[in-house]
């Protein structure tokens, strides 16, 4: 079966759409009579052409935006919750593959770094998830052999795939450029979807009676990275970043668990969540739990967390007004910065314009203690 997001399927669907259009144009004069058979023929040809065009456009849009990555994801037949393979922290990360990151200076890992395909098993949450770990070139250089690196968790939107963080948003290559330009200290990236649960948007919550996703990202993942890689364990050396749902999650991790992440970057994020068909019941009927996951409410009413936040938006983004409310609500010791584009929508093109300045901002926030 052709891959749902693969180019061959898009080509086949596009050719079929063109063929349906050509066939309709060829048959239309022959269906010009007033008989019921001709009428049904015109209706069938019209809807067949429309259907094929819509399918082709949907496949292309899905491939670009990463809504569904596989046929099982689309059909809702993927497996259920993950299970823990091994509760030993030293085995919390299993490497399943490696790919190179290419730079203008060459493809050797000591000049460009590598991306590792890994599986992260959560000892406390009981969840597991695929991830991509980008190790910068310095990770392999002898002079950094005893060095501990800062870590940035990068989350996609929902639905979305971690692969799009590499192919469309180009986080590793943009990070490498920032490192080469001395705009960012050598940093390890962990690129993931915001939900380890198939076909459910958990909004990175510890769902009552359900998956403990916040625990996975704020407890299991940082510990797994600091034991499996030369990543500094301190929160001051950890940041969470993301677009859309991933941006909301990043902010929530920093505000709710500042002992896990000292900084957060949110690109086109919402600042609160509600139950909908993709989330199921997130709050177990508790209005208090819903309120506690409202980030504007937290800034206004809860003790300020000692973290740094960066909110990216544009003047015509849906979240522009809410972003201004967030700016007006924060108080020390929380630090808040913004990127506001003159124009931009909820898409990869907009986010790619925001990533370089976000990385430069991040460089000023990440601190690896000297004793580490």
mmCIF file of C-alpha atoms in Angstrom:
data_model
loop_
_atom_site.group_PDB
_atom_site.id
_atom_site.type_symbol
_atom_site.label_atom_id
_atom_site.label_comp_id
_atom_site.label_asym_id
_atom_site.label_seq_id
_atom_site.Cartn_x
_atom_site.Cartn_y
_atom_site.Cartn_z
ATOM 1 C CA UNK A 1 0.000 0.000 0.000
ATOM 2 C CA UNK A 2 1.283 3.469 -0.866
ATOM 3 C CA UNK A 3 2.299 5.593 2.131
ATOM 4 C CA UNK A 4 -0.348 8.141 3.128
ATOM 5 C CA UNK A 5 2.130 11.045 3.113
ATOM 6 C CA UNK A 6 4.314 9.753 0.274
ATOM 7 C CA UNK A 7 4.836 11.588 -3.014
ATOM 8 C CA UNK A 8 3.819 8.559 -5.163
ATOM 9 C CA UNK A 9 0.290 8.571 -3.731
ATOM 10 C CA UNK A 10 -0.023 12.321 -4.318
ATOM 11 C CA UNK A 11 1.097 11.875 -7.945
ATOM 12 C CA UNK A 12 -1.345 9.009 -8.539
ATOM 13 C CA UNK A 13 -4.230 10.974 -6.989
ATOM 14 C CA UNK A 14 -3.368 14.078 -9.025
ATOM 15 C CA UNK A 15 -3.201 12.086 -12.280
ATOM 16 C CA UNK A 16 -6.549 10.459 -11.517
ATOM 17 C CA UNK A 17 -8.064 13.894 -10.858
ATOM 18 C CA UNK A 18 -6.755 15.157 -14.204
ATOM 19 C CA UNK A 19 -8.012 12.014 -15.950
ATOM 20 C CA UNK A 20 -11.451 12.439 -14.385
ATOM 21 C CA UNK A 21 -11.585 16.048 -15.588
ATOM 22 C CA UNK A 22 -10.538 15.105 -19.128
ATOM 23 C CA UNK A 23 -13.039 12.235 -19.207
ATOM 24 C CA UNK A 24 -15.813 14.579 -18.030
ATOM 25 C CA UNK A 25 -15.011 17.094 -20.762
ATOM 26 C CA UNK A 26 -14.977 14.313 -23.378
ATOM 27 C CA UNK A 27 -18.220 12.732 -22.208
ATOM 28 C CA UNK A 28 -20.176 15.938 -21.547
ATOM 29 C CA UNK A 29 -21.386 16.508 -25.148
ATOM 30 C CA UNK A 30 -22.555 12.889 -25.275
ATOM 31 C CA UNK A 31 -24.583 13.455 -22.102
ATOM 32 C CA UNK A 32 -26.407 16.495 -23.451
ATOM 33 C CA UNK A 33 -29.801 14.911 -23.981
ATOM 34 C CA UNK A 34 -32.713 15.345 -21.591
ATOM 35 C CA UNK A 35 -33.059 11.648 -20.785
ATOM 36 C CA UNK A 36 -32.754 10.473 -17.211
ATOM 37 C CA UNK A 37 -29.713 8.376 -18.136
ATOM 38 C CA UNK A 38 -27.906 11.445 -19.503
ATOM 39 C CA UNK A 39 -28.869 13.437 -16.404
ATOM 40 C CA UNK A 40 -27.485 10.759 -14.095
ATOM 41 C CA UNK A 41 -24.364 10.593 -16.262
ATOM 42 C CA UNK A 42 -23.762 14.340 -15.928
ATOM 43 C CA UNK A 43 -24.300 14.203 -12.164
ATOM 44 C CA UNK A 44 -21.973 11.196 -11.831
ATOM 45 C CA UNK A 45 -19.242 12.767 -13.957
ATOM 46 C CA UNK A 46 -19.471 16.042 -12.056
ATOM 47 C CA UNK A 47 -19.246 14.463 -8.607
ATOM 48 C CA UNK A 48 -16.552 11.972 -9.655
ATOM 49 C CA UNK A 49 -14.357 14.828 -10.877
ATOM 50 C CA UNK A 50 -14.993 16.891 -7.743
ATOM 51 C CA UNK A 51 -14.264 13.892 -5.542
ATOM 52 C CA UNK A 52 -10.937 13.124 -7.222
ATOM 53 C CA UNK A 53 -9.842 16.778 -7.057
ATOM 54 C CA UNK A 54 -10.738 16.987 -3.354
ATOM 55 C CA UNK A 55 -8.897 13.727 -2.599
ATOM 56 C CA UNK A 56 -5.764 14.937 -4.389
ATOM 57 C CA UNK A 57 -5.836 18.302 -2.611
ATOM 58 C CA UNK A 58 -6.467 16.632 0.757
ATOM 59 C CA UNK A 59 -3.507 14.274 0.300
ATOM 60 C CA UNK A 60 -1.192 17.149 -0.618
ATOM 61 C CA UNK A 61 -2.402 19.263 2.323
ATOM 62 C CA UNK A 62 -2.082 16.320 4.710
ATOM 63 C CA UNK A 63 1.474 15.662 3.591
ATOM 64 C CA UNK A 64 2.422 19.318 4.030
ATOM 65 C CA UNK A 65 0.762 19.945 7.385
ATOM 66 C CA UNK A 66 1.233 16.445 8.835
ATOM 67 C CA UNK A 67 -2.333 15.944 10.062
ATOM 68 C CA UNK A 68 -2.205 12.123 9.707
ATOM 69 C CA UNK A 69 1.037 10.231 9.208
ATOM 70 C CA UNK A 70 -0.246 6.718 8.410
ATOM 71 C CA UNK A 71 -3.375 4.959 7.187
ATOM 72 C CA UNK A 72 -3.982 3.555 10.671
ATOM 73 C CA UNK A 73 -3.728 7.070 12.084
ATOM 74 C CA UNK A 74 -6.323 8.308 9.568
ATOM 75 C CA UNK A 75 -8.693 5.367 10.086
ATOM 76 C CA UNK A 76 -8.352 5.372 13.868
ATOM 77 C CA UNK A 77 -7.113 1.781 14.005
ATOM 78 C CA UNK A 78 -3.703 2.455 15.595
ATOM 79 C CA UNK A 79 -2.785 0.761 18.846
ATOM 80 C CA UNK A 80 -3.615 1.993 22.325
ATOM 81 C CA UNK A 81 -1.509 3.391 25.114
ATOM 82 C CA UNK A 82 2.193 2.670 25.288
ATOM 83 C CA UNK A 83 3.709 0.462 27.951
ATOM 84 C CA UNK A 84 7.006 0.664 29.768
ATOM 85 C CA UNK A 85 9.679 -1.682 28.438
ATOM 86 C CA UNK A 86 12.220 -1.190 31.228
ATOM 87 C CA UNK A 87 11.984 0.919 34.381
ATOM 88 C CA UNK A 88 15.747 1.221 34.668
ATOM 89 C CA UNK A 89 16.491 4.921 33.920
ATOM 90 C CA UNK A 90 19.688 3.986 32.096
ATOM 91 C CA UNK A 91 17.565 2.047 29.571
ATOM 92 C CA UNK A 92 14.781 4.631 29.228
ATOM 93 C CA UNK A 93 15.957 5.556 25.725
ATOM 94 C CA UNK A 94 16.386 3.006 22.961
ATOM 95 C CA UNK A 95 18.081 4.140 19.742
ATOM 96 C CA UNK A 96 16.418 2.625 16.672
ATOM 97 C CA UNK A 97 18.190 4.494 13.870
ATOM 98 C CA UNK A 98 20.505 7.347 12.921
ATOM 99 C CA UNK A 99 20.491 9.898 10.114
ATOM 100 C CA UNK A 100 22.943 12.641 9.166
ATOM 101 C CA UNK A 101 22.416 16.377 9.278
ATOM 102 C CA UNK A 102 24.032 18.101 6.324
ATOM 103 C CA UNK A 103 25.699 21.489 6.509
ATOM 104 C CA UNK A 104 27.563 23.723 4.091
ATOM 105 C CA UNK A 105 30.773 22.552 5.734
ATOM 106 C CA UNK A 106 30.255 18.890 4.945
ATOM 107 C CA UNK A 107 28.366 15.876 6.224
ATOM 108 C CA UNK A 108 30.764 14.455 8.803
ATOM 109 C CA UNK A 109 29.115 14.184 12.203
ATOM 110 C CA UNK A 110 31.828 16.268 13.880
ATOM 111 C CA UNK A 111 30.873 19.138 11.554
ATOM 112 C CA UNK A 112 27.124 18.721 11.275
ATOM 113 C CA UNK A 113 25.842 16.372 13.984
ATOM 114 C CA UNK A 114 23.360 13.523 13.709
ATOM 115 C CA UNK A 115 19.697 12.783 14.334
ATOM 116 C CA UNK A 116 18.902 9.615 16.262
ATOM 117 C CA UNK A 117 15.534 7.888 16.042
ATOM 118 C CA UNK A 118 14.719 6.814 19.583
ATOM 119 C CA UNK A 119 11.957 5.388 21.746
ATOM 120 C CA UNK A 120 11.517 7.024 25.150
ATOM 121 C CA UNK A 121 9.997 4.859 27.886
ATOM 122 C CA UNK A 122 8.551 6.681 30.882
ATOM 123 C CA UNK A 123 9.243 5.068 34.233
ATOM 124 C CA UNK A 124 6.647 7.090 36.160
ATOM 125 C CA UNK A 125 3.966 7.743 33.551
ATOM 126 C CA UNK A 126 4.029 4.253 32.036
ATOM 127 C CA UNK A 127 3.986 5.846 28.568
ATOM 128 C CA UNK A 128 6.416 5.519 25.698
ATOM 129 C CA UNK A 129 6.857 7.543 22.551
ATOM 130 C CA UNK A 130 8.994 7.815 19.448
ATOM 131 C CA UNK A 131 11.270 10.839 19.220
ATOM 132 C CA UNK A 132 14.113 12.318 17.193
ATOM 133 C CA UNK A 133 17.191 13.484 19.088
ATOM 134 C CA UNK A 134 19.499 15.943 17.343
ATOM 135 C CA UNK A 135 23.072 15.838 18.641
ATOM 136 C CA UNK A 136 25.077 18.893 17.518
ATOM 137 C CA UNK A 137 28.581 18.456 16.049
ATOM 138 C CA UNK A 138 30.227 19.473 19.315
ATOM 139 C CA UNK A 139 28.721 16.399 20.978
ATOM 140 C CA UNK A 140 31.248 14.264 19.056
ATOM 141 C CA UNK A 141 34.291 16.519 19.326
ATOM 142 C CA UNK A 142 37.075 15.527 21.760
ATOM 143 C CA UNK A 143 37.170 18.901 23.495
ATOM 144 C CA UNK A 144 33.529 18.436 24.517
ATOM 145 C CA UNK A 145 33.958 14.853 25.722
ATOM 146 C CA UNK A 146 33.208 15.800 29.354
ATOM 147 C CA UNK A 147 30.806 18.600 28.554
ATOM 148 C CA UNK A 148 27.119 18.527 29.514
ATOM 149 C CA UNK A 149 24.778 20.115 27.004
ATOM 150 C CA UNK A 150 21.545 22.073 27.386
ATOM 151 C CA UNK A 151 18.396 20.439 26.009
ATOM 152 C CA UNK A 152 15.421 21.819 24.108
ATOM 153 C CA UNK A 153 12.248 19.756 23.769
ATOM 154 C CA UNK A 154 10.527 20.667 20.472
ATOM 155 C CA UNK A 155 6.879 19.678 20.061
ATOM 156 C CA UNK A 156 4.772 19.653 16.898
ATOM 157 C CA UNK A 157 1.149 20.689 16.746
ATOM 158 C CA UNK A 158 -1.746 18.226 16.884
ATOM 159 C CA UNK A 159 -2.410 16.397 14.703
ATOM 160 C CA UNK A 160 1.107 16.418 13.390
ATOM 161 C CA UNK A 161 4.259 14.365 13.130
ATOM 162 C CA UNK A 162 7.726 14.795 14.548
ATOM 163 C CA UNK A 163 9.104 14.239 11.035
ATOM 164 C CA UNK A 164 7.675 17.604 9.970
ATOM 165 C CA UNK A 165 9.828 19.283 12.616
ATOM 166 C CA UNK A 166 12.799 18.057 10.585
ATOM 167 C CA UNK A 167 11.572 18.277 6.988
ATOM 168 C CA UNK A 168 9.303 21.336 6.929
ATOM 169 C CA UNK A 169 10.296 23.357 9.992
ATOM 170 C CA UNK A 170 13.956 22.354 9.694
ATOM 171 C CA UNK A 171 14.714 22.649 13.395
ATOM 172 C CA UNK A 172 18.033 20.722 13.202
ATOM 173 C CA UNK A 173 19.447 22.638 10.233
ATOM 174 C CA UNK A 174 18.322 26.011 11.612
ATOM 175 C CA UNK A 175 19.791 25.087 14.997
ATOM 176 C CA UNK A 176 23.068 24.101 13.336
ATOM 177 C CA UNK A 177 23.192 27.440 11.500
ATOM 178 C CA UNK A 178 22.616 29.275 14.792
ATOM 179 C CA UNK A 179 25.370 27.269 16.491
ATOM 180 C CA UNK A 180 27.786 27.895 13.619
ATOM 181 C CA UNK A 181 26.984 31.629 13.776
ATOM 182 C CA UNK A 182 27.612 31.675 17.561
ATOM 183 C CA UNK A 183 23.999 32.712 18.087
ATOM 184 C CA UNK A 184 23.182 29.556 20.056
ATOM 185 C CA UNK A 185 25.341 27.453 22.315
ATOM 186 C CA UNK A 186 25.589 23.772 21.284
ATOM 187 C CA UNK A 187 22.211 22.348 22.264
ATOM 188 C CA UNK A 188 20.576 18.916 22.077
ATOM 189 C CA UNK A 189 17.090 18.855 20.525
ATOM 190 C CA UNK A 190 14.386 16.318 21.327
ATOM 191 C CA UNK A 191 11.659 16.451 18.656
ATOM 192 C CA UNK A 192 8.293 14.814 19.371
ATOM 193 C CA UNK A 193 4.536 14.899 18.921
ATOM 194 C CA UNK A 194 2.700 16.487 21.883
ATOM 195 C CA UNK A 195 0.737 13.326 22.596
ATOM 196 C CA UNK A 196 2.188 9.823 23.056
ATOM 197 C CA UNK A 197 -1.362 8.501 22.742
ATOM 198 C CA UNK A 198 -2.525 7.428 19.297
ATOM 199 C CA UNK A 199 -5.510 9.379 17.930
ATOM 200 C CA UNK A 200 -6.041 11.499 21.041
ATOM 201 C CA UNK A 201 -5.134 15.105 21.676
ATOM 202 C CA UNK A 202 -4.291 15.018 25.364
ATOM 203 C CA UNK A 203 -3.156 18.677 25.449
ATOM 204 C CA UNK A 204 -0.176 17.394 27.476
ATOM 205 C CA UNK A 205 -2.334 16.792 30.548
ATOM 206 C CA UNK A 206 -2.279 14.230 33.294
ATOM 207 C CA UNK A 207 -5.804 13.097 32.435
ATOM 208 C CA UNK A 208 -7.816 11.892 35.477
ATOM 209 C CA UNK A 209 -7.973 8.122 35.206
ATOM 210 C CA UNK A 210 -6.129 8.319 31.898
ATOM 211 C CA UNK A 211 -2.691 8.877 30.374
ATOM 212 C CA UNK A 212 -0.238 10.885 32.461
ATOM 213 C CA UNK A 213 1.229 12.937 29.636
ATOM 214 C CA UNK A 214 2.431 15.926 31.646
ATOM 215 C CA UNK A 215 4.336 13.547 33.923
ATOM 216 C CA UNK A 216 5.896 11.914 30.872
ATOM 217 C CA UNK A 217 7.223 15.209 29.490
ATOM 218 C CA UNK A 218 8.168 16.929 32.748
ATOM 219 C CA UNK A 219 9.487 13.984 34.773
ATOM 220 C CA UNK A 220 10.292 10.981 32.602
ATOM 221 C CA UNK A 221 11.745 12.735 29.561
ATOM 222 C CA UNK A 222 14.226 15.086 31.296
ATOM 223 C CA UNK A 223 15.507 12.219 33.449
ATOM 224 C CA UNK A 224 15.799 9.911 30.449
ATOM 225 C CA UNK A 225 17.757 12.514 28.489
ATOM 226 C CA UNK A 226 20.144 13.328 31.327
ATOM 227 C CA UNK A 227 20.895 9.641 31.911
ATOM 228 C CA UNK A 228 20.967 8.539 28.265
ATOM 229 C CA UNK A 229 22.944 11.526 26.935
ATOM 230 C CA UNK A 230 25.387 14.109 28.210
ATOM 231 C CA UNK A 231 22.527 16.494 28.969
ATOM 232 C CA UNK A 232 22.684 18.701 32.050
ATOM 233 C CA UNK A 233 19.965 17.680 34.544
ATOM 234 C CA UNK A 234 19.160 21.178 35.823
ATOM 235 C CA UNK A 235 15.969 22.980 34.772
ATOM 236 C CA UNK A 236 18.022 26.059 33.886
ATOM 237 C CA UNK A 237 19.537 23.993 31.058
ATOM 238 C CA UNK A 238 16.144 22.776 29.771
ATOM 239 C CA UNK A 239 13.686 24.534 27.464
ATOM 240 C CA UNK A 240 10.417 23.453 25.860
ATOM 241 C CA UNK A 241 9.361 24.811 22.453
ATOM 242 C CA UNK A 242 6.559 24.172 20.023
ATOM 243 C CA UNK A 243 3.992 25.421 17.554
ATOM 244 C CA UNK A 244 0.225 25.485 18.028
ATOM 245 C CA UNK A 245 -0.673 22.732 20.538
ATOM 246 C CA UNK A 246 3.038 22.093 21.071
ATOM 247 C CA UNK A 247 3.503 25.750 22.003
ATOM 248 C CA UNK A 248 0.702 25.560 24.556
ATOM 249 C CA UNK A 249 2.303 22.473 26.056
ATOM 250 C CA UNK A 250 5.717 24.146 26.206
ATOM 251 C CA UNK A 251 4.332 27.126 28.134
ATOM 252 C CA UNK A 252 2.373 24.890 30.474
ATOM 253 C CA UNK A 253 5.416 22.775 31.312
ATOM 254 C CA UNK A 254 7.430 25.858 32.265
ATOM 255 C CA UNK A 255 4.647 27.529 34.267
ATOM 256 C CA UNK A 256 3.424 24.405 36.047
ATOM 257 C CA UNK A 257 6.738 22.553 36.399
ATOM 258 C CA UNK A 258 9.533 25.150 36.563
ATOM 259 C CA UNK A 259 11.740 22.524 38.197
ATOM 260 C CA UNK A 260 11.718 20.703 34.835
ATOM 261 C CA UNK A 261 11.960 23.526 32.256
ATOM 262 C CA UNK A 262 13.365 26.976 32.866
ATOM 263 C CA UNK A 263 12.263 28.461 29.536
ATOM 264 C CA UNK A 264 9.544 28.015 26.918
ATOM 265 C CA UNK A 265 8.940 29.170 23.342
ATOM 266 C CA UNK A 266 5.401 29.163 21.924
ATOM 267 C CA UNK A 267 4.699 29.759 18.227
ATOM 268 C CA UNK A 268 1.037 30.563 17.478
ATOM 269 C CA UNK A 269 -0.141 28.883 20.648
ATOM 270 C CA UNK A 270 -3.498 28.905 22.365
ATOM 271 C CA UNK A 271 -3.339 29.531 26.105
ATOM 272 C CA UNK A 272 -6.242 27.390 27.307
ATOM 273 C CA UNK A 273 -7.949 24.130 26.330
ATOM 274 C CA UNK A 274 -11.445 22.696 26.273
ATOM 275 C CA UNK A 275 -12.934 19.271 25.710
ATOM 276 C CA UNK A 276 -13.691 18.433 22.079
ATOM 277 C CA UNK A 277 -14.009 15.274 19.959
ATOM 278 C CA UNK A 278 -10.213 15.017 19.551
ATOM 279 C CA UNK A 279 -9.480 15.341 23.281
ATOM 280 C CA UNK A 280 -12.209 13.358 24.956
ATOM 281 C CA UNK A 281 -12.801 14.224 28.608
ATOM 282 C CA UNK A 282 -9.610 15.891 29.822
ATOM 283 C CA UNK A 283 -10.841 17.175 33.161
ATOM 284 C CA UNK A 284 -12.966 14.405 34.635
ATOM 285 C CA UNK A 285 -15.746 16.932 35.192
ATOM 286 C CA UNK A 286 -13.501 19.172 37.316
ATOM 287 C CA UNK A 287 -13.792 22.891 36.566
ATOM 288 C CA UNK A 288 -10.842 23.476 38.897
ATOM 289 C CA UNK A 289 -8.595 21.214 36.792
ATOM 290 C CA UNK A 290 -9.731 23.013 33.631
ATOM 291 C CA UNK A 291 -8.897 26.345 35.262
ATOM 292 C CA UNK A 292 -5.488 25.140 36.400
ATOM 293 C CA UNK A 293 -4.606 24.388 32.767
ATOM 294 C CA UNK A 294 -5.618 27.895 31.647
ATOM 295 C CA UNK A 295 -2.300 29.720 31.272
ATOM 296 C CA UNK A 296 -3.726 33.245 31.427
ATOM 297 C CA UNK A 297 -5.492 32.331 34.667
ATOM 298 C CA UNK A 298 -2.180 31.045 36.050
ATOM 299 C CA UNK A 299 -0.364 34.266 35.214
ATOM 300 C CA UNK A 300 -3.093 36.375 36.788
ATOM 301 C CA UNK A 301 -3.773 34.415 39.964
ATOM 302 C CA UNK A 302 -0.934 32.044 40.826
ATOM 303 C CA UNK A 303 2.510 32.775 42.299
ATOM 304 C CA UNK A 304 4.869 33.732 39.505
ATOM 305 C CA UNK A 305 7.232 31.011 38.313
ATOM 306 C CA UNK A 306 10.938 31.883 37.875
ATOM 307 C CA UNK A 307 10.938 31.032 34.149
ATOM 308 C CA UNK A 308 11.410 32.821 30.824
ATOM 309 C CA UNK A 309 8.676 32.735 28.174
ATOM 310 C CA UNK A 310 8.695 33.749 24.511
ATOM 311 C CA UNK A 311 5.357 34.150 22.703
ATOM 312 C CA UNK A 312 5.331 34.466 18.903
ATOM 313 C CA UNK A 313 2.334 35.806 16.992
ATOM 314 C CA UNK A 314 1.398 38.251 14.211
ATOM 315 C CA UNK A 315 -1.011 41.142 13.979
ATOM 316 C CA UNK A 316 -3.506 39.016 12.049
ATOM 317 C CA UNK A 317 -3.113 35.791 14.074
ATOM 318 C CA UNK A 318 -6.165 34.521 15.940
ATOM 319 C CA UNK A 319 -4.159 34.499 19.173
ATOM 320 C CA UNK A 320 -2.908 38.103 18.892
ATOM 321 C CA UNK A 321 -5.402 39.529 21.432
ATOM 322 C CA UNK A 322 -4.832 36.641 23.844
ATOM 323 C CA UNK A 323 -1.075 37.166 23.526
ATOM 324 C CA UNK A 324 -1.502 40.803 24.556
ATOM 325 C CA UNK A 325 -3.532 39.605 27.548
ATOM 326 C CA UNK A 326 -0.671 37.284 28.501
ATOM 327 C CA UNK A 327 1.800 40.179 28.274
ATOM 328 C CA UNK A 328 -0.410 42.280 30.530
ATOM 329 C CA UNK A 329 -0.807 39.517 33.113
ATOM 330 C CA UNK A 330 2.717 38.279 33.859
ATOM 331 C CA UNK A 331 4.702 39.439 36.860
ATOM 332 C CA UNK A 332 8.216 38.950 38.228
ATOM 333 C CA UNK A 333 10.098 36.712 38.588
ATOM 334 C CA UNK A 334 8.533 35.401 35.347
ATOM 335 C CA UNK A 335 10.186 36.975 32.294
ATOM 336 C CA UNK A 336 8.147 37.343 29.112
ATOM 337 C CA UNK A 337 9.196 38.334 25.595
ATOM 338 C CA UNK A 338 7.312 38.413 22.290
ATOM 339 C CA UNK A 339 7.860 38.171 18.551
ATOM 340 C CA UNK A 340 5.109 39.908 16.556
ATOM 341 C CA UNK A 341 5.232 39.630 12.769
ATOM 342 C CA UNK A 342 3.531 42.204 10.546
ATOM 343 C CA UNK A 343 1.591 39.363 8.940
ATOM 344 C CA UNK A 344 1.499 35.607 9.163
ATOM 345 C CA UNK A 345 -0.901 32.735 9.556
ATOM 346 C CA UNK A 346 -1.077 29.485 11.449
ATOM 347 C CA UNK A 347 1.380 27.671 9.186
ATOM 348 C CA UNK A 348 4.939 26.422 8.716
ATOM 349 C CA UNK A 349 6.004 29.442 6.667
ATOM 350 C CA UNK A 350 5.186 31.775 9.556
ATOM 351 C CA UNK A 351 6.876 29.592 12.145
ATOM 352 C CA UNK A 352 10.041 29.261 10.048
ATOM 353 C CA UNK A 353 10.360 33.058 10.181
ATOM 354 C CA UNK A 354 10.109 32.976 13.965
ATOM 355 C CA UNK A 355 12.529 30.139 14.723
ATOM 356 C CA UNK A 356 15.877 31.968 14.105
ATOM 357 C CA UNK A 357 15.128 34.879 16.493
ATOM 358 C CA UNK A 358 13.617 32.398 18.952
ATOM 359 C CA UNK A 359 16.882 30.428 19.012
ATOM 360 C CA UNK A 360 18.892 33.594 19.589
ATOM 361 C CA UNK A 361 16.556 34.439 22.485
ATOM 362 C CA UNK A 362 16.865 30.903 23.814
ATOM 363 C CA UNK A 363 20.650 31.196 23.919
ATOM 364 C CA UNK A 364 20.306 33.869 26.617
ATOM 365 C CA UNK A 365 18.030 31.669 28.726
ATOM 366 C CA UNK A 366 19.827 28.305 28.759
ATOM 367 C CA UNK A 367 22.339 28.032 31.585
ATOM 368 C CA UNK A 368 24.445 24.949 32.270
ATOM 369 C CA UNK A 369 25.836 25.297 35.825
ATOM 370 C CA UNK A 370 29.624 25.301 35.939
ATOM 371 C CA UNK A 371 29.612 22.471 38.461
ATOM 372 C CA UNK A 372 27.729 20.238 36.030
#
